[in-house]
Tab-separated table of C-alpha atoms in Angstrom:
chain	number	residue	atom	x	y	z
A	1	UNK	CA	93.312	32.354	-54.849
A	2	UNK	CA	93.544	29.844	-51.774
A	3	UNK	CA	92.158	31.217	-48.468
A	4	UNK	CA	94.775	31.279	-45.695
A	5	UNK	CA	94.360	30.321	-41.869
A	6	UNK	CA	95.946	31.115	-38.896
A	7	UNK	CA	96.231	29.484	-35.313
A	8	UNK	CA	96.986	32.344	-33.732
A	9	UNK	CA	94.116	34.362	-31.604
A	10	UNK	CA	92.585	37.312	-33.715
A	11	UNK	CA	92.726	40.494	-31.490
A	12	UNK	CA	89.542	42.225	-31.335
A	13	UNK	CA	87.853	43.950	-28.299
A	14	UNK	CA	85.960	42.810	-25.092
A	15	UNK	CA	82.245	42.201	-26.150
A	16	UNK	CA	79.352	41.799	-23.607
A	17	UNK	CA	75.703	40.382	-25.037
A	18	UNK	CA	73.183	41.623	-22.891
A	19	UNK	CA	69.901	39.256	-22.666
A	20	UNK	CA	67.832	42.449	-21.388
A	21	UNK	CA	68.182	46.161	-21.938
A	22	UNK	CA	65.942	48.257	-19.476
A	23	UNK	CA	65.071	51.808	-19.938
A	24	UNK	CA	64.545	54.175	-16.966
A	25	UNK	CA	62.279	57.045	-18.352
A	26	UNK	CA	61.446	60.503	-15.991
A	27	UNK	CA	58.037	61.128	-15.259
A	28	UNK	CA	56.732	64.535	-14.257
A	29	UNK	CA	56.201	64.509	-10.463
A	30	UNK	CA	52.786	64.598	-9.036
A	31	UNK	CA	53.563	68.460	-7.778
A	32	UNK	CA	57.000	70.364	-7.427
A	33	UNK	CA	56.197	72.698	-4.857
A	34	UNK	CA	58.059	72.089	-2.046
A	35	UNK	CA	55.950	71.450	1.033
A	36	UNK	CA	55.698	69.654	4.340
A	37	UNK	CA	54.269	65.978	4.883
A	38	UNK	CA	54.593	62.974	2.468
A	39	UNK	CA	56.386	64.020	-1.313
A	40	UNK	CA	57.299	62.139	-4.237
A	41	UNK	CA	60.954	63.097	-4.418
A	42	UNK	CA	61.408	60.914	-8.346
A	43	UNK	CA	59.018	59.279	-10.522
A	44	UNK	CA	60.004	57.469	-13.436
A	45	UNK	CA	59.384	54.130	-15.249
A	46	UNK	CA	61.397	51.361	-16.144
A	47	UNK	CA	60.845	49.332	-19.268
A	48	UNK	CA	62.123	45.954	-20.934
A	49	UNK	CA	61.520	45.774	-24.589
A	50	UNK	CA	63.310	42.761	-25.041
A	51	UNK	CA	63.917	40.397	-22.383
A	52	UNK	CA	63.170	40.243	-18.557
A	53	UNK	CA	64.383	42.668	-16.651
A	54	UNK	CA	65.607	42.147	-12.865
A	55	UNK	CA	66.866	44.857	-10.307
A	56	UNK	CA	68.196	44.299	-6.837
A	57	UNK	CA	69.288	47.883	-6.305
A	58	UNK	CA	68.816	51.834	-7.037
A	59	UNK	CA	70.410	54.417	-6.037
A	60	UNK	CA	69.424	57.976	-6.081
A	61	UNK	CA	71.107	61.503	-5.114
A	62	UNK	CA	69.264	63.569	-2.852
A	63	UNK	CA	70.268	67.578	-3.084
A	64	UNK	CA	69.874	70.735	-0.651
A	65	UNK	CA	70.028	74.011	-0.164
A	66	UNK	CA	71.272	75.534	3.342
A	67	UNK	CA	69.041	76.077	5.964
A	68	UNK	CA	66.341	74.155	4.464
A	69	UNK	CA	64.353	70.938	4.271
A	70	UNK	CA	64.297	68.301	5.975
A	71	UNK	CA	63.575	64.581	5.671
A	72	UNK	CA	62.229	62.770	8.977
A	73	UNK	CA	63.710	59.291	9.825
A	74	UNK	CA	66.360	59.090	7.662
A	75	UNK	CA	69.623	59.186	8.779
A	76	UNK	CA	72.218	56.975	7.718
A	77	UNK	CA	71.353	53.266	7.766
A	78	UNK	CA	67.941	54.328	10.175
A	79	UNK	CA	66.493	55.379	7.057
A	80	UNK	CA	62.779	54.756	7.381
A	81	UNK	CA	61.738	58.135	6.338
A	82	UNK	CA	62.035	57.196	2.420
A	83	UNK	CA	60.436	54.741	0.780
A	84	UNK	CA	59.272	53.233	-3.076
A	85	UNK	CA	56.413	52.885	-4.283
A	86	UNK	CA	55.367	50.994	-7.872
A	87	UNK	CA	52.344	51.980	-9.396
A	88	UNK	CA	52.043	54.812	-6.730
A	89	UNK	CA	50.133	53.545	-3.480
A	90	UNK	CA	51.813	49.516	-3.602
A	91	UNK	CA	54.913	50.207	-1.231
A	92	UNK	CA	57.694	47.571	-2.539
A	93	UNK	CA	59.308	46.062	0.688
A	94	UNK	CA	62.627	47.041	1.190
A	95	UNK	CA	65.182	48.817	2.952
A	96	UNK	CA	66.587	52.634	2.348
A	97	UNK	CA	70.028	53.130	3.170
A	98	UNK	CA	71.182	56.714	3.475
A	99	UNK	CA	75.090	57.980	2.918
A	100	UNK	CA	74.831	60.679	5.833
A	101	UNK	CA	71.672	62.846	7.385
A	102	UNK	CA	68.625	64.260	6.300
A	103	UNK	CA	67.173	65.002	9.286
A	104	UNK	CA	68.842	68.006	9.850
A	105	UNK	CA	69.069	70.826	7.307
A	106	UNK	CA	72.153	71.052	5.466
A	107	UNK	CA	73.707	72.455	2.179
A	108	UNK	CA	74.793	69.218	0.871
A	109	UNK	CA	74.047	66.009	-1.241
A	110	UNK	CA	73.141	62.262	0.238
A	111	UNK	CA	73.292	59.471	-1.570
A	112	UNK	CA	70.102	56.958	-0.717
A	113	UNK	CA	70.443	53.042	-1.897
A	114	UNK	CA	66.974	51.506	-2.056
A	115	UNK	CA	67.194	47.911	-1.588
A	116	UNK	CA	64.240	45.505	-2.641
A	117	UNK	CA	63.275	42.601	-0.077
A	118	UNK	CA	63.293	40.543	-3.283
A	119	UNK	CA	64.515	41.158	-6.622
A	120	UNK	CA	61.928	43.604	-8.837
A	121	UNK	CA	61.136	41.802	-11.849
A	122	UNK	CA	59.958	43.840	-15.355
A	123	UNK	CA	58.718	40.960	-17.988
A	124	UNK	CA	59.766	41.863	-21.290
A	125	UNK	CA	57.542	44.323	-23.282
A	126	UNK	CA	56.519	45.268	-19.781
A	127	UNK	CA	57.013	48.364	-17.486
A	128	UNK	CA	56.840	49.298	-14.162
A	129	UNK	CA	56.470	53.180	-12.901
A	130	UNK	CA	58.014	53.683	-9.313
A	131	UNK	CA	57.433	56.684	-7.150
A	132	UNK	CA	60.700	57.816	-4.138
A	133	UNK	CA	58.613	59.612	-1.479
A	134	UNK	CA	59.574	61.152	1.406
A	135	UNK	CA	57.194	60.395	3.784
A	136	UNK	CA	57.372	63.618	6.349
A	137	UNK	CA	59.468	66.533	4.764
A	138	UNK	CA	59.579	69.318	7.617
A	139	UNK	CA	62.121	72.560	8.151
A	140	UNK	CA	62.460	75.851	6.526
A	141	UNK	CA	60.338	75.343	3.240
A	142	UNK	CA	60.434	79.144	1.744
A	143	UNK	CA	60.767	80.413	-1.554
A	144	UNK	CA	64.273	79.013	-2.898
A	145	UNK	CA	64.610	76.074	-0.535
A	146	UNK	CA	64.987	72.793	-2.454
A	147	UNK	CA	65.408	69.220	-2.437
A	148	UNK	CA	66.490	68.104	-5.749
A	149	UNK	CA	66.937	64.387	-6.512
A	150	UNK	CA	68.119	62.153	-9.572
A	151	UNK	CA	68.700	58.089	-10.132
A	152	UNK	CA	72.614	57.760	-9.686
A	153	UNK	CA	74.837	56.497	-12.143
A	154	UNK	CA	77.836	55.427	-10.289
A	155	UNK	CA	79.711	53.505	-12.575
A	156	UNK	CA	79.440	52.728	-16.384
A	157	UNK	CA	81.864	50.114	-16.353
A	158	UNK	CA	80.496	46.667	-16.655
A	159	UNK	CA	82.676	44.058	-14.817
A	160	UNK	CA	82.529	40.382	-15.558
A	161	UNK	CA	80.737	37.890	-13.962
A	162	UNK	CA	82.009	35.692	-11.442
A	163	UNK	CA	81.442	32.581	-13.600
A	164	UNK	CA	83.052	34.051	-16.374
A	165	UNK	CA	86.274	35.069	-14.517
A	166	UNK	CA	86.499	31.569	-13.342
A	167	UNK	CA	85.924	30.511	-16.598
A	168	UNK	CA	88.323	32.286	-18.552
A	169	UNK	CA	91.329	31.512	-15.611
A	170	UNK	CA	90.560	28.261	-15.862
A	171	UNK	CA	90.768	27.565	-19.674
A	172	UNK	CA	91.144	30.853	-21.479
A	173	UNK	CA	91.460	29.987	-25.121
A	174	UNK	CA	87.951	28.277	-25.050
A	175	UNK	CA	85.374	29.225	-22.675
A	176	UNK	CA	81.840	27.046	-23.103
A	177	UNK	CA	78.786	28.264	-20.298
A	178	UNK	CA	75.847	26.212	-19.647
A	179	UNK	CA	73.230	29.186	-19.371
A	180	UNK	CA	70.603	27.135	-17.795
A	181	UNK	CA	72.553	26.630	-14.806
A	182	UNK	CA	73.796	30.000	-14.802
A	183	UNK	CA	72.064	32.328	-12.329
């Protein structure tokens, strides 16, 4: 038999190629006994088997009990009472950005976005271990009080890039990208 061909578009689904995959592995914590003074709230390590890996942004979820502890300095966008750490003492410059207050004790759960002053680059086969501390916990620290915190995962979604979405409006049926000039 003769093969047959179409013109018209095949339908298939949306496909993204990723140059990079990271991994973000939990580490134990250097204690989890809640006490006053300077904590590591999350440890974990990020990895890039294949590919560079570049982050501008983390996010992490910072849980309490009632009537409990406290963080100093960090309320809202004055959040200098949290910071990162990579490797465990090397403080990565940046700026913590709280959803509401930990200064005062509160059953409740605060989002904090960690911003880098510049981008925090993994090379690939590389990994990086970061450390969120607290740097003065304080309030009611008794048996049952917590402060429970996890990396965020606010969306799962991936959304296109803003050179592909020009792209594609401007000349959908074939879309070429010049990858050394794409940021």
């Amino acid at each position: 038999g003769q093969a047959e061909y179409s013109s018209d578009a095949p339908a298939g689904n949306v496909m993204y190629v990723y140059k990079a995959v990271p991994t973000i592995t939990l580490e134990a914590l250097p204690s989890t006994l809640l006490s006053a003074g300077t904590k590591t709230l999350q440890k974990f390590t990020i990895s890039s088997a294949s590919g560079a890996t570049s982050w501008k942004q983390m996010m992490f979820s910072i849980a309490r009990n009632a009537d409990g502890a406290t963080i100093a300095n960090c309320n809202t966008t004055a959040c200098t009472g949290i910071k990162l750490y990579q490797g465990g003492n090397i403080e990565v410059p940046g700026v913590a950005i709280a959803s509401g207050d930990l200064t005062a004790a509160g059953a409740n759960t605060i989002t904090v976005k960690f911003i880098p002053t510049n981008e925090e680059q993994i090379g690939s086969g590389a990994s990086k271990t970061y450390e969120l501390k607290a740097m003065n916990v304080g309030g009611t620290l008794t048996a049952g009080k917590y402060i429970s915190t996890s990396i965020t995962n606010p969306s799962v979604i991936k959304t296109d890039s803003a050179q592909f979405a020009k792209s594609v409006a401007a000349a959908p049926e074939l879309v070429y990208v010049d990858a050394s000039t794409d940021a």
